[in-house]
Amino acid sequence: PVVKERKPVSFDGKIYVAPLTTVGNLPFRRILTKFGADITCGEMALAQSLIDGQSSEWALLRRHKDEKCFGVQISAAHGDQMGRVCELIDEHCDVDFVDLNMGCPIELVCRKGGGAALQKRRKKVQEIVFHGLRRLNCPLTIKMRTGWDETPKLAHTMAGYIQHWANQHGPSSVPCVFVHGRSRTARYTKAANWSYINMVAKCQDE
């Protein structure tokens, strides 16, 4: 693993505007900063579309000057793909962190191995985290669901693996793992499982 000095990003006690596909665009985020948002993140962008140079995808990575702490969310399915797009982000974007999407339930994304499908591919996630941190000079965060199905729950074990891998890359490499309290099969139809989210949080660093 490559250990780098990274500017730390702390989410403790902060108001964070999470990535919201089709909603969390730049004008929306700018409004929320005026209402006190401390940290903002762009809508999910597809790694391959960024590598291919699609202007509509690169527009999702734009930052407004009012965004004090800003991240971009990337959906990648392979380590080399993540490495390349992180290299491009480091060269061409002004970001404080990059968020890996492991929660998107859309079939188009999951069928290619990205989004929520990554929760069933631990070795692939390890490759993606490794290549991302190897290229990035900023921290990497992770967004995931409780699991693919209602059972078994996967987030607590995956978060533990990620924490272990992050420790190998030095302090501030992965400052936060975010858990969407629904499974991939539940999509957005069931109530979020807040007790499980709390359990995932408590089981880390033990």
Tab-separated table of N, CA and C in Angstrom, residues 92-184:
chain	number	residue	atom	x	y	z
A	92	HIS	N	-7.672	17.240	-12.548
A	92	HIS	CA	-8.572	18.210	-13.173
A	92	HIS	C	-9.663	18.768	-12.261
A	93	CYS	N	-9.791	18.258	-11.033
A	93	CYS	CA	-10.901	18.686	-10.184
A	93	CYS	C	-10.403	19.262	-8.863
A	94	ASP	N	-11.244	20.069	-8.267
A	94	ASP	CA	-10.971	20.646	-6.953
A	94	ASP	C	-11.895	19.965	-5.946
A	95	VAL	N	-11.407	18.902	-5.313
A	95	VAL	CA	-12.237	18.136	-4.387
A	95	VAL	C	-11.486	17.896	-3.079
A	96	ASP	N	-12.256	17.719	-2.007
A	96	ASP	CA	-11.673	17.425	-0.699
A	96	ASP	C	-11.724	15.936	-0.376
A	97	PHE	N	-12.595	15.200	-1.057
A	97	PHE	CA	-12.668	13.751	-0.889
A	97	PHE	C	-13.405	13.138	-2.074
A	98	VAL	N	-13.195	11.851	-2.255
A	98	VAL	CA	-13.915	11.076	-3.276
A	98	VAL	C	-14.697	9.993	-2.561
A	99	ASP	N	-15.959	9.826	-2.927
A	99	ASP	CA	-16.836	8.832	-2.313
A	99	ASP	C	-17.082	7.691	-3.292
A	100	LEU	N	-16.818	6.458	-2.855
A	100	LEU	CA	-17.082	5.279	-3.683
A	100	LEU	C	-18.515	4.824	-3.473
A	101	ASN	N	-19.274	4.734	-4.553
A	101	ASN	CA	-20.666	4.287	-4.466
A	101	ASN	C	-20.737	2.759	-4.439
A	102	MET	N	-21.235	2.225	-3.317
A	102	MET	CA	-21.521	0.801	-3.197
A	102	MET	C	-22.987	0.589	-2.839
A	103	GLY	N	-23.817	1.555	-3.214
A	103	GLY	CA	-25.221	1.487	-2.823
A	103	GLY	C	-26.226	1.596	-3.945
A	104	CYS	N	-25.799	2.015	-5.138
A	104	CYS	CA	-26.753	2.218	-6.227
A	104	CYS	C	-27.467	0.905	-6.575
A	105	PRO	N	-28.802	0.880	-6.548
A	105	PRO	CA	-29.528	-0.356	-6.825
A	105	PRO	C	-29.910	-0.558	-8.292
A	106	ILE	N	-29.597	0.416	-9.143
A	106	ILE	CA	-30.050	0.372	-10.535
A	106	ILE	C	-29.438	-0.812	-11.269
A	107	GLU	N	-30.247	-1.532	-11.999
A	107	GLU	CA	-29.804	-2.745	-12.682
A	107	GLU	C	-28.657	-2.478	-13.644
A	108	LEU	N	-28.703	-1.380	-14.367
A	108	LEU	CA	-27.662	-1.039	-15.332
A	108	LEU	C	-26.295	-0.956	-14.663
A	109	VAL	N	-26.258	-0.401	-13.451
A	109	VAL	CA	-24.999	-0.256	-12.709
A	109	VAL	C	-24.589	-1.586	-12.085
A	110	CYS	N	-25.530	-2.271	-11.442
A	110	CYS	CA	-25.221	-3.525	-10.742
A	110	CYS	C	-24.813	-4.633	-11.711
A	111	ARG	N	-25.428	-4.674	-12.882
A	111	ARG	CA	-25.114	-5.722	-13.852
A	111	ARG	C	-23.660	-5.647	-14.306
A	112	LYS	N	-23.085	-4.449	-14.262
A	112	LYS	CA	-21.683	-4.274	-14.652
A	112	LYS	C	-20.731	-4.433	-13.474
A	113	GLY	N	-21.278	-4.787	-12.305
A	113	GLY	CA	-20.441	-5.050	-11.149
A	113	GLY	C	-20.246	-3.883	-10.212
A	114	GLY	N	-20.899	-2.747	-10.485
A	114	GLY	CA	-20.752	-1.572	-9.638
A	114	GLY	C	-21.900	-1.404	-8.669
A	115	GLY	N	-21.923	-0.259	-7.991
A	115	GLY	CA	-23.013	0.034	-7.069
A	115	GLY	C	-23.147	-1.016	-5.977
A	116	ALA	N	-24.399	-1.382	-5.679
A	116	ALA	CA	-24.673	-2.325	-4.595
A	116	ALA	C	-24.092	-3.713	-4.851
A	117	ALA	N	-23.817	-4.052	-6.109
A	117	ALA	CA	-23.240	-5.366	-6.426
A	117	ALA	C	-21.860	-5.543	-5.797
A	118	LEU	N	-21.181	-4.457	-5.500
A	118	LEU	CA	-19.849	-4.558	-4.902
A	118	LEU	C	-19.883	-5.191	-3.519
A	119	GLN	N	-21.017	-5.127	-2.837
A	119	GLN	CA	-21.072	-5.707	-1.495
A	119	GLN	C	-20.948	-7.225	-1.521
A	120	LYS	N	-21.117	-7.809	-2.687
A	120	LYS	CA	-20.938	-9.258	-2.822
A	120	LYS	C	-19.568	-9.600	-3.404
A	121	ARG	N	-18.692	-8.593	-3.556
A	121	ARG	CA	-17.410	-8.788	-4.239
A	121	ARG	C	-16.282	-8.184	-3.401
A	122	ARG	N	-15.996	-8.816	-2.269
A	122	ARG	CA	-15.052	-8.240	-1.318
A	122	ARG	C	-13.671	-8.006	-1.928
A	123	LYS	N	-13.149	-8.965	-2.668
A	123	LYS	CA	-11.815	-8.799	-3.253
A	123	LYS	C	-11.798	-7.673	-4.271
A	124	LYS	N	-12.901	-7.522	-4.983
A	124	LYS	CA	-12.978	-6.426	-5.952
A	124	LYS	C	-12.994	-5.073	-5.234
A	125	VAL	N	-13.699	-4.992	-4.110
A	125	VAL	CA	-13.710	-3.755	-3.326
A	125	VAL	C	-12.306	-3.440	-2.821
A	126	GLN	N	-11.597	-4.468	-2.387
A	126	GLN	CA	-10.228	-4.261	-1.922
A	126	GLN	C	-9.354	-3.684	-3.030
A	127	GLU	N	-9.501	-4.201	-4.245
A	127	GLU	CA	-8.740	-3.684	-5.384
A	127	GLU	C	-9.096	-2.230	-5.661
A	128	ILE	N	-10.384	-1.920	-5.609
A	128	ILE	CA	-10.846	-0.559	-5.903
A	128	ILE	C	-10.316	0.420	-4.864
A	129	VAL	N	-10.403	0.047	-3.592
A	129	VAL	CA	-9.891	0.902	-2.518
A	129	VAL	C	-8.380	1.100	-2.685
A	130	PHE	N	-7.665	0.018	-2.972
A	130	PHE	CA	-6.215	0.102	-3.137
A	130	PHE	C	-5.840	1.043	-4.275
A	131	HIS	N	-6.432	0.841	-5.450
A	131	HIS	CA	-6.076	1.661	-6.611
A	131	HIS	C	-6.539	3.103	-6.441
A	132	GLY	N	-7.704	3.298	-5.793
A	132	GLY	CA	-8.177	4.655	-5.563
A	132	GLY	C	-7.246	5.433	-4.662
A	133	LEU	N	-6.876	4.835	-3.525
A	133	LEU	CA	-6.000	5.521	-2.580
A	133	LEU	C	-4.588	5.679	-3.122
A	134	ARG	N	-4.188	4.770	-3.975
A	134	ARG	CA	-2.855	4.875	-4.578
A	134	ARG	C	-2.749	6.116	-5.451
A	135	ARG	N	-3.848	6.481	-6.102
A	135	ARG	CA	-3.832	7.628	-7.019
A	135	ARG	C	-4.246	8.940	-6.367
A	136	LEU	N	-5.114	8.862	-5.367
A	136	LEU	CA	-5.675	10.082	-4.789
A	136	LEU	C	-4.723	10.737	-3.802
A	137	ASN	N	-4.778	12.045	-3.757
A	137	ASN	CA	-4.079	12.804	-2.726
A	137	ASN	C	-5.048	13.330	-1.682
A	138	CYS	N	-6.306	12.922	-1.784
A	138	CYS	CA	-7.326	13.285	-0.811
A	138	CYS	C	-7.927	12.000	-0.226
A	139	PRO	N	-8.717	12.084	0.823
A	139	PRO	CA	-9.322	10.889	1.402
A	139	PRO	C	-10.386	10.256	0.501
A	140	LEU	N	-10.661	8.989	0.788
A	140	LEU	CA	-11.710	8.229	0.111
A	140	LEU	C	-12.765	7.860	1.144
A	141	THR	N	-14.035	8.087	0.835
A	141	THR	CA	-15.120	7.630	1.697
A	141	THR	C	-15.919	6.568	0.939
A	142	ILE	N	-16.754	5.834	1.670
A	142	ILE	CA	-17.497	4.720	1.088
A	142	ILE	C	-18.973	4.857	1.436
A	143	LYS	N	-19.845	4.665	0.438
A	143	LYS	CA	-21.297	4.634	0.666
A	143	LYS	C	-21.782	3.234	0.327
A	144	MET	N	-22.490	2.572	1.269
A	144	MET	CA	-22.993	1.222	1.021
A	144	MET	C	-24.393	1.052	1.606
A	145	ARG	N	-25.021	-0.042	1.220
A	145	ARG	CA	-26.315	-0.414	1.790
A	145	ARG	C	-26.118	-1.471	2.876
A	146	THR	N	-27.221	-1.906	3.492
A	146	THR	CA	-27.111	-2.932	4.536
A	146	THR	C	-26.627	-4.253	3.959
A	147	GLY	N	-26.920	-4.493	2.685
A	147	GLY	CA	-26.530	-5.716	1.991
A	147	GLY	C	-27.275	-5.803	0.680
A	148	TRP	N	-27.123	-6.930	0.005
A	148	TRP	CA	-27.847	-7.129	-1.259
A	148	TRP	C	-29.298	-7.471	-0.990
A	149	ASP	N	-29.527	-8.469	-0.128
A	149	ASP	CA	-30.875	-8.854	0.297
A	149	ASP	C	-31.092	-8.428	1.747
A	150	GLU	N	-32.310	-8.653	2.239
A	150	GLU	CA	-32.594	-8.324	3.628
A	150	GLU	C	-31.684	-9.118	4.571
A	151	THR	N	-31.436	-10.361	4.208
A	151	THR	CA	-30.478	-11.196	4.928
A	151	THR	C	-29.642	-11.953	3.898
A	152	PRO	N	-28.348	-12.153	4.163
A	152	PRO	CA	-27.646	-11.687	5.359
A	152	PRO	C	-27.276	-10.212	5.253
A	153	LYS	N	-27.147	-9.581	6.398
A	153	LYS	CA	-26.646	-8.213	6.439
A	153	LYS	C	-25.129	-8.251	6.184
A	154	LEU	N	-24.642	-7.342	5.362
A	154	LEU	CA	-23.234	-7.369	4.945
A	154	LEU	C	-22.429	-6.143	5.362
A	155	ALA	N	-23.103	-5.053	5.688
A	155	ALA	CA	-22.394	-3.789	5.885
A	155	ALA	C	-21.411	-3.843	7.047
A	156	HIS	N	-21.764	-4.527	8.139
A	156	HIS	CA	-20.874	-4.513	9.301
A	156	HIS	C	-19.559	-5.245	9.012
A	157	THR	N	-19.619	-6.336	8.249
A	157	THR	CA	-18.379	-7.039	7.919
A	157	THR	C	-17.595	-6.297	6.843
A	158	MET	N	-18.280	-5.748	5.838
A	158	MET	CA	-17.591	-5.009	4.788
A	158	MET	C	-16.929	-3.751	5.354
A	159	ALA	N	-17.622	-3.063	6.262
A	159	ALA	CA	-17.040	-1.865	6.875
A	159	ALA	C	-15.787	-2.228	7.669
A	160	GLY	N	-15.799	-3.389	8.311
A	160	GLY	CA	-14.622	-3.837	9.047
A	160	GLY	C	-13.442	-4.102	8.136
A	161	TYR	N	-13.709	-4.770	7.004
A	161	TYR	CA	-12.640	-5.002	6.029
A	161	TYR	C	-12.076	-3.679	5.519
A	162	ILE	N	-12.960	-2.743	5.190
A	162	ILE	CA	-12.525	-1.451	4.659
A	162	ILE	C	-11.673	-0.712	5.681
A	163	GLN	N	-12.078	-0.771	6.938
A	163	GLN	CA	-11.295	-0.114	7.983
A	163	GLN	C	-9.899	-0.719	8.066
A	164	HIS	N	-9.797	-2.029	7.944
A	164	HIS	CA	-8.495	-2.700	7.973
A	164	HIS	C	-7.635	-2.271	6.790
A	165	TRP	N	-8.226	-2.259	5.600
A	165	TRP	CA	-7.466	-1.844	4.412
A	165	TRP	C	-7.032	-0.391	4.539
A	166	ALA	N	-7.924	0.456	5.064
A	166	ALA	CA	-7.612	1.880	5.192
A	166	ALA	C	-6.427	2.102	6.112
A	167	ASN	N	-6.354	1.323	7.185
A	167	ASN	CA	-5.252	1.476	8.136
A	167	ASN	C	-3.900	1.234	7.472
A	168	GLN	N	-3.881	0.419	6.439
A	168	GLN	CA	-2.635	0.134	5.732
A	168	GLN	C	-2.174	1.307	4.875
A	169	HIS	N	-3.100	2.219	4.592
A	169	HIS	CA	-2.766	3.370	3.736
A	169	HIS	C	-2.498	4.633	4.541
A	170	GLY	N	-2.492	4.529	5.838
A	170	GLY	CA	-2.162	5.675	6.654
A	170	GLY	C	-3.374	6.430	7.169
A	171	PRO	N	-3.153	7.337	8.113
A	171	PRO	CA	-4.251	8.111	8.699
A	171	PRO	C	-4.947	8.988	7.664
A	172	SER	N	-6.229	9.174	7.875
A	172	SER	CA	-7.065	10.045	7.021
A	172	SER	C	-7.328	9.465	5.638
A	173	SER	N	-6.980	8.193	5.395
A	173	SER	CA	-7.196	7.640	4.061
A	173	SER	C	-8.673	7.349	3.801
A	174	VAL	N	-9.358	6.756	4.770
A	174	VAL	CA	-10.809	6.512	4.658
A	174	VAL	C	-11.449	6.994	5.962
A	175	PRO	N	-11.840	8.255	6.021
A	175	PRO	CA	-12.344	8.810	7.279
A	175	PRO	C	-13.761	8.406	7.631
A	176	CYS	N	-14.525	7.889	6.649
A	176	CYS	CA	-15.936	7.637	6.936
A	176	CYS	C	-16.511	6.581	5.997
A	177	VAL	N	-17.379	5.734	6.561
A	177	VAL	CA	-18.201	4.807	5.782
A	177	VAL	C	-19.650	5.158	6.066
A	178	PHE	N	-20.421	5.419	5.020
A	178	PHE	CA	-21.831	5.785	5.163
A	178	PHE	C	-22.701	4.577	4.848
A	179	VAL	N	-23.732	4.369	5.659
A	179	VAL	CA	-24.620	3.221	5.461
A	179	VAL	C	-26.037	3.701	5.175
A	180	HIS	N	-26.535	3.323	3.999
A	180	HIS	CA	-27.951	3.511	3.661
A	180	HIS	C	-28.691	2.325	4.276
A	181	GLY	N	-29.623	2.599	5.156
A	181	GLY	CA	-30.242	1.548	5.963
A	181	GLY	C	-31.258	0.674	5.275
A	182	ARG	N	-31.058	0.410	3.997
A	182	ARG	CA	-31.922	-0.513	3.259
A	182	ARG	C	-31.057	-1.434	2.408
A	183	SER	N	-31.561	-2.606	2.093
A	183	SER	CA	-30.849	-3.523	1.204
A	183	SER	C	-31.045	-3.095	-0.246
A	184	ARG	N	-30.299	-3.721	-1.132
A	184	ARG	CA	-30.456	-3.412	-2.552
A	184	ARG	C	-31.840	-3.830	-3.045
